[in-house]
Short mmCIF file of C-alpha atoms and ligand atoms in Angstrom, two decimals:
data_model
loop_
_atom_site.label_atom_id
_atom_site.label_comp_id
_atom_site.label_asym_id
_atom_site.label_seq_id
_atom_site.Cartn_x
_atom_site.Cartn_y
_atom_site.Cartn_z
CA MET A 18 20.08 -5.34 -22.26
CA ALA A 19 21.50 -3.36 -20.03
CA LYS A 20 21.83 -3.90 -16.49
CA ARG A 21 18.94 -1.63 -14.46
CA THR A 22 19.39 -0.34 -11.64
CA ILE A 23 17.42 -0.74 -8.83
CA VAL A 24 17.27 2.04 -5.37
CA SER A 25 16.93 -0.61 -2.20
CA MET A 26 15.23 1.55 0.52
CA PRO A 27 14.68 -1.15 3.38
CA GLY A 28 14.16 1.59 5.91
CA ASP A 29 12.89 0.82 9.50
CA GLY A 30 12.20 -2.30 11.16
CA ILE A 31 11.29 -5.53 8.75
CA GLY A 32 11.41 -3.25 5.56
CA ASN A 33 15.42 -4.69 6.85
CA THR A 34 14.91 -8.09 6.81
CA VAL A 35 12.22 -8.87 3.93
CA LEU A 36 14.10 -6.33 1.82
CA PRO A 37 17.21 -8.17 1.21
CA GLU A 38 15.42 -11.61 1.07
CA ALA A 39 13.18 -9.83 -1.82
CA ILE A 40 16.79 -9.14 -3.70
CA ARG A 41 17.70 -12.99 -2.74
CA VAL A 42 15.25 -14.25 -4.88
CA LEU A 43 15.72 -11.30 -7.67
CA ASP A 44 18.98 -12.46 -8.12
CA ALA A 45 17.85 -16.07 -7.83
CA VAL A 46 15.63 -15.77 -11.00
CA GLY A 47 17.94 -14.25 -12.71
CA PHE A 48 17.08 -10.98 -12.77
CA GLU A 49 20.44 -8.34 -13.61
CA ALA A 50 20.40 -5.66 -11.50
CA GLU A 51 22.25 -3.22 -9.39
CA TYR A 52 20.84 -2.15 -6.22
CA VAL A 53 22.17 1.15 -4.71
CA ASN A 54 21.19 1.48 -0.76
CA ALA A 55 19.02 4.65 -0.52
CA ASP A 56 18.26 6.07 3.18
CA ILE A 57 14.89 6.67 4.20
CA GLY A 58 13.14 6.11 8.03
CA TRP A 59 12.85 6.97 11.50
CA GLU A 60 17.09 7.51 11.53
CA PHE A 61 17.00 10.04 9.16
CA TRP A 62 14.52 11.54 10.73
CA ILE A 63 15.86 11.82 14.09
CA LYS A 64 19.75 12.54 12.78
CA GLU A 65 18.33 15.07 10.20
CA GLY A 66 15.00 16.10 10.62
CA ASN A 67 14.11 14.85 7.49
CA ALA A 68 13.01 10.93 7.17
CA LEU A 69 13.26 10.65 3.21
CA PRO A 70 17.09 12.93 2.94
CA GLN A 71 17.49 14.60 -0.67
CA ARG A 72 19.68 12.66 -1.49
CA THR A 73 17.24 9.75 -1.85
CA ILE A 74 15.19 11.61 -3.88
CA ASP A 75 18.55 11.74 -6.01
CA LEU A 76 18.90 8.57 -6.19
CA LEU A 77 15.43 7.95 -7.56
CA THR A 78 15.17 10.77 -9.94
CA GLU A 79 18.12 9.67 -12.05
CA HIS A 80 17.07 5.52 -11.78
CA LYS A 81 13.29 5.70 -11.49
CA LEU A 82 12.71 2.19 -9.93
CA GLY A 83 12.55 1.54 -5.67
CA LEU A 84 12.22 -1.03 -3.60
CA PHE A 85 10.93 0.02 -0.21
CA GLY A 86 10.65 -2.16 2.98
CA ALA A 87 8.98 -0.28 5.62
CA ILE A 88 9.19 2.81 7.83
CA THR A 89 8.00 3.14 11.40
CA SER A 90 6.11 6.79 11.46
CA LYS A 91 5.20 8.31 15.27
CA PRO A 92 2.56 10.89 16.39
CA LYS A 93 3.18 14.53 15.85
CA ASP A 94 4.40 14.82 19.70
CA LYS A 95 6.40 11.46 20.00
CA ALA A 96 7.93 12.59 16.83
CA ALA A 97 9.16 16.09 17.76
CA ALA A 98 10.45 14.25 21.46
CA GLU A 99 12.62 11.99 19.70
CA LEU A 100 14.24 14.16 17.09
CA SER A 101 17.81 14.84 18.38
CA PRO A 102 18.30 17.16 20.75
CA ALA A 103 21.04 19.68 18.52
CA LEU A 104 17.55 19.81 16.08
CA ARG A 105 15.02 20.50 17.98
CA ASP A 106 12.78 23.80 18.02
CA LYS A 107 14.39 24.63 14.55
CA GLY A 108 10.87 24.73 12.99
CA TYR A 109 11.58 20.72 11.77
CA VAL A 110 8.10 18.94 11.12
CA TYR A 111 7.85 15.20 10.72
CA TYR A 112 6.35 13.95 7.52
CA SER A 113 6.08 10.43 6.42
CA PRO A 114 8.56 9.87 3.95
CA ILE A 115 6.60 6.93 1.72
CA VAL A 116 3.89 9.47 1.73
CA GLY A 117 6.19 12.25 0.98
CA MET A 118 7.65 10.12 -1.50
CA ARG A 119 4.07 9.88 -3.99
CA GLN A 120 3.60 13.06 -3.40
CA HIS A 121 6.88 14.16 -4.79
CA PHE A 122 6.83 12.04 -7.34
CA ASN A 123 3.73 12.35 -8.05
CA LEU A 124 2.98 8.54 -7.62
CA ASP A 125 -0.60 9.14 -8.26
CA PHE A 126 -0.98 5.21 -8.63
CA CYS A 127 -0.99 2.95 -5.83
CA ILE A 128 -2.12 -0.95 -7.48
CA ARG A 129 -2.92 -3.29 -4.67
CA PRO A 130 -3.33 -6.48 -5.90
CA CYS A 131 -5.18 -9.15 -3.37
CA ARG A 132 -4.99 -12.60 -4.47
CA SER A 133 -5.32 -15.77 -2.54
CA PHE A 134 -3.42 -18.71 -2.81
CA LYS A 135 -4.29 -22.30 -3.36
CA GLY A 136 -3.82 -23.91 -0.02
CA ASN A 137 -2.94 -20.96 1.98
CA PRO A 138 -4.48 -21.64 5.01
CA LEU A 139 -5.42 -18.24 5.79
CA ASN A 140 -7.88 -17.60 2.99
CA PHE A 141 -11.28 -16.81 3.59
CA ILE A 142 -13.69 -19.56 3.80
CA ARG A 143 -17.22 -19.47 3.87
CA ARG A 144 -19.87 -21.54 5.46
CA SER A 145 -22.02 -23.52 2.72
CA ASP A 146 -24.79 -26.02 2.70
CA ASP A 147 -22.20 -29.06 2.25
CA GLY A 148 -20.13 -27.69 4.64
CA PHE A 149 -17.99 -24.50 3.80
CA ASP A 150 -16.59 -23.00 0.02
CA GLU A 151 -13.76 -20.80 -0.20
CA PRO A 152 -13.85 -18.60 -2.91
CA ALA A 153 -10.89 -17.42 -4.90
CA VAL A 154 -10.36 -14.14 -4.31
CA ASP A 155 -8.74 -11.95 -7.54
CA VAL A 156 -9.36 -8.50 -6.59
CA VAL A 157 -6.92 -5.48 -7.59
CA ILE A 158 -7.13 -1.76 -6.33
CA PHE A 159 -6.76 1.42 -7.83
CA ARG A 160 -5.90 3.96 -5.30
CA GLN A 161 -5.34 7.20 -6.03
CA ASN A 162 -2.48 7.80 -4.27
CA THR A 163 -1.58 11.51 -3.52
CA GLU A 164 -4.46 13.32 -3.03
CA GLY A 165 -7.55 13.63 -0.55
CA LEU A 166 -6.93 13.17 3.08
CA TYR A 167 -3.28 12.24 2.67
CA ALA A 168 -2.70 15.08 0.88
CA GLY A 169 -1.38 16.58 4.29
CA VAL A 170 -3.65 19.95 3.77
CA GLU A 171 -4.54 19.85 7.34
CA TRP A 172 -4.31 22.79 10.57
CA THR A 173 -5.19 22.37 14.09
CA ASN A 174 -6.13 25.72 15.08
CA PRO A 175 -6.65 27.47 11.43
CA PRO A 176 -4.83 30.04 10.41
CA ALA A 177 -7.74 33.23 10.73
CA ASP A 178 -7.47 33.70 6.93
CA VAL A 179 -8.81 29.61 6.32
CA ARG A 180 -11.28 29.54 8.89
CA LYS A 181 -12.54 33.12 7.53
CA ALA A 182 -12.86 31.09 4.08
CA LEU A 183 -14.63 27.71 5.55
CA GLU A 184 -17.02 30.45 7.09
CA THR A 185 -18.26 31.13 3.79
CA HIS A 186 -19.57 27.71 3.84
CA PRO A 187 -22.95 27.35 5.53
CA LYS A 188 -22.33 24.09 7.03
CA MET A 189 -19.94 25.94 8.75
CA ALA A 190 -22.65 27.95 11.22
CA LYS A 191 -22.23 25.02 13.82
CA PHE A 192 -19.28 25.45 14.57
CA LYS A 193 -19.26 28.88 14.98
CA ASP A 194 -18.63 29.19 18.82
CA VAL A 195 -15.34 26.68 18.86
CA PRO A 196 -12.54 28.88 19.31
CA SER A 197 -9.67 27.99 16.40
CA GLU A 198 -7.38 26.17 18.59
CA ASP A 199 -10.20 24.12 19.57
CA LEU A 200 -10.62 22.82 15.62
CA ALA A 201 -8.81 20.43 13.92
CA VAL A 202 -9.53 20.39 9.70
CA SER A 203 -7.59 18.21 7.78
CA THR A 204 -8.97 18.59 3.52
CA ARG A 205 -10.03 16.29 1.36
CA ILE A 206 -8.97 17.41 -2.01
CA PHE A 207 -9.67 15.94 -5.07
CA SER A 208 -8.82 17.07 -8.18
CA ARG A 209 -10.79 15.89 -11.87
CA GLY A 210 -7.22 15.49 -14.02
CA ALA A 211 -6.03 12.99 -10.95
CA CYS A 212 -9.87 11.27 -10.69
CA HIS A 213 -9.92 10.68 -14.64
CA ARG A 214 -6.15 9.25 -14.76
CA ILE A 215 -6.94 6.87 -12.03
CA CYS A 216 -9.97 5.21 -13.42
CA LEU A 217 -8.80 5.61 -16.58
CA GLY A 218 -5.96 3.39 -15.89
CA ALA A 219 -8.53 0.73 -13.66
CA PHE A 220 -10.38 0.44 -16.53
CA GLU A 221 -7.58 -0.09 -19.10
CA TYR A 222 -6.24 -2.74 -16.41
CA ALA A 223 -9.46 -4.56 -16.42
CA LYS A 224 -9.36 -4.27 -20.18
CA LYS A 225 -5.82 -5.94 -20.60
CA PHE A 226 -6.11 -8.62 -17.66
CA GLY A 227 -9.63 -9.21 -18.61
CA TYR A 228 -11.96 -8.54 -15.51
CA LYS A 229 -15.59 -8.29 -15.76
CA SER A 230 -15.81 -5.10 -13.70
CA VAL A 231 -14.65 -2.00 -12.16
CA THR A 232 -16.12 -0.88 -9.17
CA VAL A 233 -15.51 2.77 -7.85
CA CYS A 234 -15.77 2.57 -4.02
CA GLU A 235 -16.24 5.97 -2.49
CA LYS A 236 -19.47 7.35 -0.74
CA PRO A 237 -20.88 10.15 -2.83
CA ASN A 238 -24.31 10.10 -1.20
CA VAL A 239 -22.72 11.70 1.76
CA ILE A 240 -19.22 12.78 0.71
CA ARG A 241 -21.13 14.68 -2.16
CA GLU A 242 -18.15 16.86 -4.18
CA THR A 243 -15.16 14.54 -4.05
CA SER A 244 -16.81 11.46 -4.06
CA GLY A 245 -19.48 12.67 -6.32
CA MET A 246 -16.30 13.77 -9.05
CA ILE A 247 -14.08 10.74 -8.86
CA THR A 248 -17.55 8.52 -9.55
CA PHE A 249 -18.39 10.83 -12.27
CA GLU A 250 -15.23 10.40 -13.73
CA ALA A 251 -15.66 6.48 -13.67
CA ARG A 252 -18.91 6.97 -15.41
CA ALA A 253 -17.11 8.62 -17.97
CA VAL A 254 -14.76 6.61 -18.82
CA ALA A 255 -16.76 3.89 -18.29
CA LYS A 256 -18.06 4.44 -21.69
CA ASP A 257 -15.48 3.94 -23.95
CA PHE A 258 -15.09 0.22 -22.56
CA PRO A 259 -18.19 -1.51 -23.25
CA GLY A 260 -17.74 -4.70 -22.26
CA ILE A 261 -16.90 -4.03 -18.37
CA ALA A 262 -19.62 -3.00 -16.31
CA LEU A 263 -19.20 -0.35 -13.87
CA TRP A 264 -20.23 -0.57 -10.31
CA GLU A 265 -20.57 1.68 -7.85
CA THR A 266 -20.50 0.45 -4.32
CA ASN A 267 -20.26 2.71 -0.94
CA ILE A 268 -17.32 2.12 0.97
CA ASP A 269 -19.13 1.11 4.02
CA ALA A 270 -20.92 -1.40 2.10
CA GLN A 271 -18.41 -2.77 0.45
CA MET A 272 -16.36 -3.49 3.44
CA MET A 273 -19.40 -5.66 4.66
CA TRP A 274 -19.70 -7.48 1.10
CA LEU A 275 -16.14 -8.55 0.41
CA THR A 276 -16.91 -10.72 2.96
CA LYS A 277 -19.91 -12.24 1.91
CA ASN A 278 -19.06 -12.51 -2.25
CA PRO A 279 -15.55 -11.46 -2.37
CA GLU A 280 -15.31 -12.95 -6.05
CA ASP A 281 -17.95 -10.78 -7.34
CA TYR A 282 -15.34 -7.82 -7.31
CA GLY A 283 -12.32 -7.02 -9.72
CA VAL A 284 -10.63 -3.84 -9.90
CA ILE A 285 -11.38 -1.25 -7.28
CA ILE A 286 -11.64 2.11 -8.01
CA SER A 287 -10.91 4.54 -4.88
CA GLY A 288 -10.20 7.96 -3.59
CA ASN A 289 -6.66 7.64 -1.47
CA MET A 290 -8.23 6.93 1.98
CA PHE A 291 -11.40 4.46 1.63
CA GLY A 292 -8.71 3.09 -0.99
CA ASP A 293 -6.29 1.67 1.70
CA ILE A 294 -8.82 0.72 3.67
CA VAL A 295 -10.47 -1.29 1.12
CA SER A 296 -7.49 -2.80 0.00
CA ASP A 297 -6.23 -3.84 3.85
CA GLY A 298 -10.02 -5.05 3.78
CA PHE A 299 -9.83 -7.68 0.53
CA ALA A 300 -5.31 -8.50 1.58
CA GLY A 301 -7.49 -9.49 4.99
CA LEU A 302 -9.19 -12.53 2.35
CA VAL A 303 -6.06 -13.80 1.19
CA GLY A 304 -3.79 -14.18 4.01
CA GLY A 305 -3.22 -10.91 5.62
CA LEU A 306 -0.37 -8.19 5.57
CA GLY A 307 2.42 -11.08 4.70
CA PHE A 308 0.77 -11.47 1.35
CA ALA A 309 -0.70 -7.54 0.65
CA CYS A 310 1.81 -5.92 -1.71
CA SER A 311 1.84 -2.74 -4.12
CA ALA A 312 3.30 -0.69 -6.97
CA ASN A 313 3.26 3.09 -6.51
CA ILE A 314 3.48 4.30 -10.24
CA GLY A 315 4.12 7.60 -11.32
CA LYS A 316 4.85 9.11 -15.11
CA GLU A 317 8.70 8.76 -14.24
CA VAL A 318 9.17 7.06 -11.22
CA ALA A 319 7.56 3.56 -9.55
CA VAL A 320 7.91 1.91 -6.11
CA PHE A 321 7.18 -1.15 -5.15
CA GLU A 322 6.65 -2.04 -1.61
CA PRO A 323 4.49 -4.50 0.31
CA THR A 324 1.60 -3.18 2.36
CA HIS A 325 2.73 -4.08 5.46
CA GLY A 326 4.62 -1.50 8.42
CA SER A 327 7.89 -1.81 10.05
CA ALA A 328 5.98 -4.44 12.89
CA PRO A 329 8.76 -3.32 15.17
CA LYS A 330 7.64 -5.51 17.71
CA TYR A 331 9.60 -8.05 15.27
CA GLU A 332 12.94 -6.13 14.20
CA LYS A 333 15.21 -7.10 16.91
CA LEU A 334 13.85 -11.38 16.49
CA ASN A 335 16.96 -13.29 15.19
CA PRO A 336 16.29 -15.18 13.03
CA SER A 337 13.44 -13.28 12.23
CA ILE A 338 9.96 -14.78 11.83
CA VAL A 339 8.41 -12.19 9.38
CA ASN A 340 6.54 -13.54 5.91
CA PRO A 341 8.72 -11.44 2.98
CA ILE A 342 5.83 -12.73 0.59
CA ALA A 343 4.69 -9.31 0.47
CA MET A 344 7.46 -8.32 -0.52
CA PHE A 345 8.20 -10.84 -2.82
CA LEU A 346 4.94 -10.12 -4.88
CA SER A 347 5.83 -6.22 -5.01
CA ALA A 348 9.25 -7.14 -6.29
CA CYS A 349 7.10 -9.04 -9.37
CA MET A 350 4.65 -6.11 -9.53
CA MET A 351 8.08 -4.04 -10.40
CA LEU A 352 9.45 -7.38 -12.95
CA ASP A 353 5.87 -6.81 -14.77
CA HIS A 354 6.20 -2.59 -15.00
CA ILE A 355 9.57 -3.00 -17.07
CA GLY A 356 8.46 -6.24 -18.97
CA GLU A 357 10.01 -8.73 -16.86
CA ALA A 358 6.84 -10.86 -16.69
CA ASP A 359 8.15 -14.02 -17.29
CA LYS A 360 10.25 -13.60 -14.55
CA ALA A 361 7.61 -12.27 -12.30
CA LYS A 362 5.51 -15.36 -13.48
CA ARG A 363 8.09 -18.20 -12.41
CA ILE A 364 8.76 -16.45 -8.75
CA ARG A 365 5.02 -16.00 -8.58
CA ASP A 366 4.95 -20.17 -9.48
CA ALA A 367 6.96 -20.67 -6.41
CA ILE A 368 5.36 -18.78 -4.10
CA ASN A 369 2.30 -20.51 -4.76
CA ALA A 370 4.20 -24.31 -5.07
CA VAL A 371 5.52 -23.19 -1.80
CA ILE A 372 2.04 -22.18 0.08
CA ALA A 373 0.35 -25.17 -1.93
CA GLU A 374 3.49 -27.81 -0.75
CA GLY A 375 2.63 -26.48 3.14
CA LYS A 376 6.13 -27.73 4.04
CA ALA A 377 7.47 -24.32 5.16
CA ARG A 378 5.06 -21.78 6.17
CA THR A 379 5.81 -18.40 8.46
CA TYR A 380 4.20 -18.06 11.94
CA ASP A 381 1.37 -16.22 10.48
CA MET A 382 0.34 -18.66 8.04
CA MET A 383 0.22 -21.02 11.25
CA ARG A 384 -2.25 -18.70 12.93
CA MET A 385 0.28 -18.18 16.23
CA THR A 386 1.06 -15.46 18.00
CA GLY A 387 4.33 -13.97 16.71
CA ARG A 388 7.66 -14.61 18.94
CA GLN A 389 10.84 -15.98 19.15
CA GLU A 390 9.74 -19.14 20.04
CA VAL A 391 7.68 -20.56 16.84
CA LEU A 392 10.35 -21.77 15.27
CA ASP A 393 10.68 -24.24 18.00
CA GLN A 394 6.94 -25.26 16.57
CA GLY A 395 7.53 -25.68 13.66
CA ALA A 396 6.97 -22.34 11.81
CA ALA A 397 9.43 -20.93 9.24
CA SER A 398 12.22 -18.34 9.89
CA THR A 399 11.68 -15.93 7.31
CA THR A 400 15.27 -17.19 5.44
CA GLN A 401 13.71 -20.56 5.67
CA LEU A 402 11.10 -19.63 3.54
CA THR A 403 12.51 -17.47 1.06
CA ASP A 404 14.91 -20.55 0.60
CA ALA A 405 11.82 -22.96 0.09
CA VAL A 406 10.73 -20.27 -2.60
CA ILE A 407 14.23 -19.89 -3.82
CA GLY A 408 14.36 -24.00 -4.10
CA ASN A 409 11.24 -23.76 -6.30
CA LEU A 410 12.76 -21.81 -8.92
P1 LIG B 519 2.49 -3.71 11.12
O1 LIG B 519 1.62 -3.50 8.89
O2 LIG B 519 3.65 -2.88 11.21
O3 LIG B 519 2.55 -4.61 11.72
C1 LIG B 519 0.94 -4.55 12.12
C2 LIG B 519 1.09 -6.39 12.36
O4 LIG B 519 1.30 -7.30 10.89
C3 LIG B 519 1.98 -6.99 12.79
O5 LIG B 519 2.05 -6.88 14.24
C4 LIG B 519 2.42 -7.93 12.63
O6 LIG B 519 1.59 -8.61 13.48
C5 LIG B 519 1.88 -8.28 11.03
N1 LIG B 519 2.28 -8.09 10.82
C6 LIG B 519 3.03 -6.81 9.43
N2 LIG B 519 4.19 -7.56 8.33
C7 LIG B 519 3.50 -8.73 8.38
C8 LIG B 519 4.86 -9.95 8.02
N3 LIG B 519 5.66 -8.93 6.91
N4 LIG B 519 4.79 -11.37 7.92
C9 LIG B 519 4.38 -11.88 9.23
N5 LIG B 519 3.03 -10.94 10.05
C10 LIG B 519 3.78 -9.07 9.68
O7 LIG B 519 1.50 -2.08 10.75
P2 LIG B 519 1.53 -1.15 12.52
O8 LIG B 519 1.67 -1.66 13.64
O9 LIG B 519 0.27 -0.51 12.28
O10 LIG B 519 2.40 -0.15 12.37
C11 LIG B 519 4.20 -0.28 12.83
C12 LIG B 519 4.54 0.63 12.33
O11 LIG B 519 4.73 0.88 11.32
C13 LIG B 519 4.13 2.36 12.36
O12 LIG B 519 5.23 2.83 12.65
C14 LIG B 519 3.23 2.50 11.09
O13 LIG B 519 3.86 4.17 10.79
C15 LIG B 519 4.43 1.95 10.10
N6 LIG B 519 3.80 1.81 9.37
C16 LIG B 519 4.02 1.96 8.06
C17 LIG B 519 3.82 1.58 6.11
C18 LIG B 519 4.84 1.75 5.69
O14 LIG B 519 5.77 1.27 5.57
N7 LIG B 519 4.60 1.75 3.99
C19 LIG B 519 2.16 0.90 6.44
C20 LIG B 519 1.86 0.72 8.19
C21 LIG B 519 2.34 0.92 8.86
MG1 LIG B 520 -2.40 0.88 5.00
#
């Protein structure tokens, strides 16, 4: 088979640590690929006023597959202040490059599996009659990735025509005396097509991998229109999957239930923001950000990334202490996506073995506060953990 080309986007901070380690693991498992490095992140915002340069979009358009580390995002005022002086006051507006990438390529599926690893000291446990028990969590979140509150349709000081349009809604009456400059509006727009697609994707996944339930996790009792639409679509799609139960939960209650009976859930569907929240919640039960992987999948392009960010407080530590497993698991999702499931399984088995053995553990697995000294206290460095995984392949 022809060698694949993967667009490698390490980005900022610890993205630069974990992504090269994932490539080392991919090489070791015998995955033949070429990696082209692509620019993304804060440095390019500062220098070029664009954290997602066109040349990176071109590479993704050409090669279709991306591995992404993490980026640093900062609030509006900080972003403006750090822009190169030559570019200031020229109308550049900071926009998160990962959100931009999802929008540009319509990567409308964000899939976030949260599965516990046997022997992970960070696994969720709960009290039982004879001590404690450790429910095996195996949940896969299907988050609608391009719409809703993260679509970017928002204003502070909305233009007059926007305000006028909003005021056609009777509930705007209570804001009638608020001056526009004191109004901030972030819209939550859902489209039926996207709702349908994410629901169908979730059910198909549940069927393929034998999950017994799909839960649509939203808030239709209050956010009646948008949450209502995705719930309606979930019910419609569910009719074609008679063996799979459809459950409906509200995001707030779900965040409580996931620490009571996490083993009851299988596949979960949510809009963009609630999907972000509920996936972090489940990730916390299986080891936290060091274990949380994700795939952003569109019709043409797919980008695989750990859920965590750039963790700037650790970026300068040398040797690095961060956990690369989330990045490895994201690379496994890429292998699954391109029909290399056997190699993905070998990597996951090796990770299983390292965790179960417990000899190589990064600081987070040892519940230490992250700092350089952890390496003297028995924690594995990022590289040592990677070596342990490779050693088990
Ligand atoms: P973060 O995920 O970067 O870090 C939060 C904390 O989680 C860290 O301080 C660390 O204690 C822990 N952590 C994260 N990754 C870890 C790993 N691999 N191993 C061990 N511990 C790990 O989130 P934070 O601090 O909220 O944001 C930092 C920057 O990252 C911000 O600029 C934010 O905008 C950006 N960010 C980017 C994301 C992306 O690239 N997709 C996602 C989330 C945040
Ligand atoms: Mg998040």
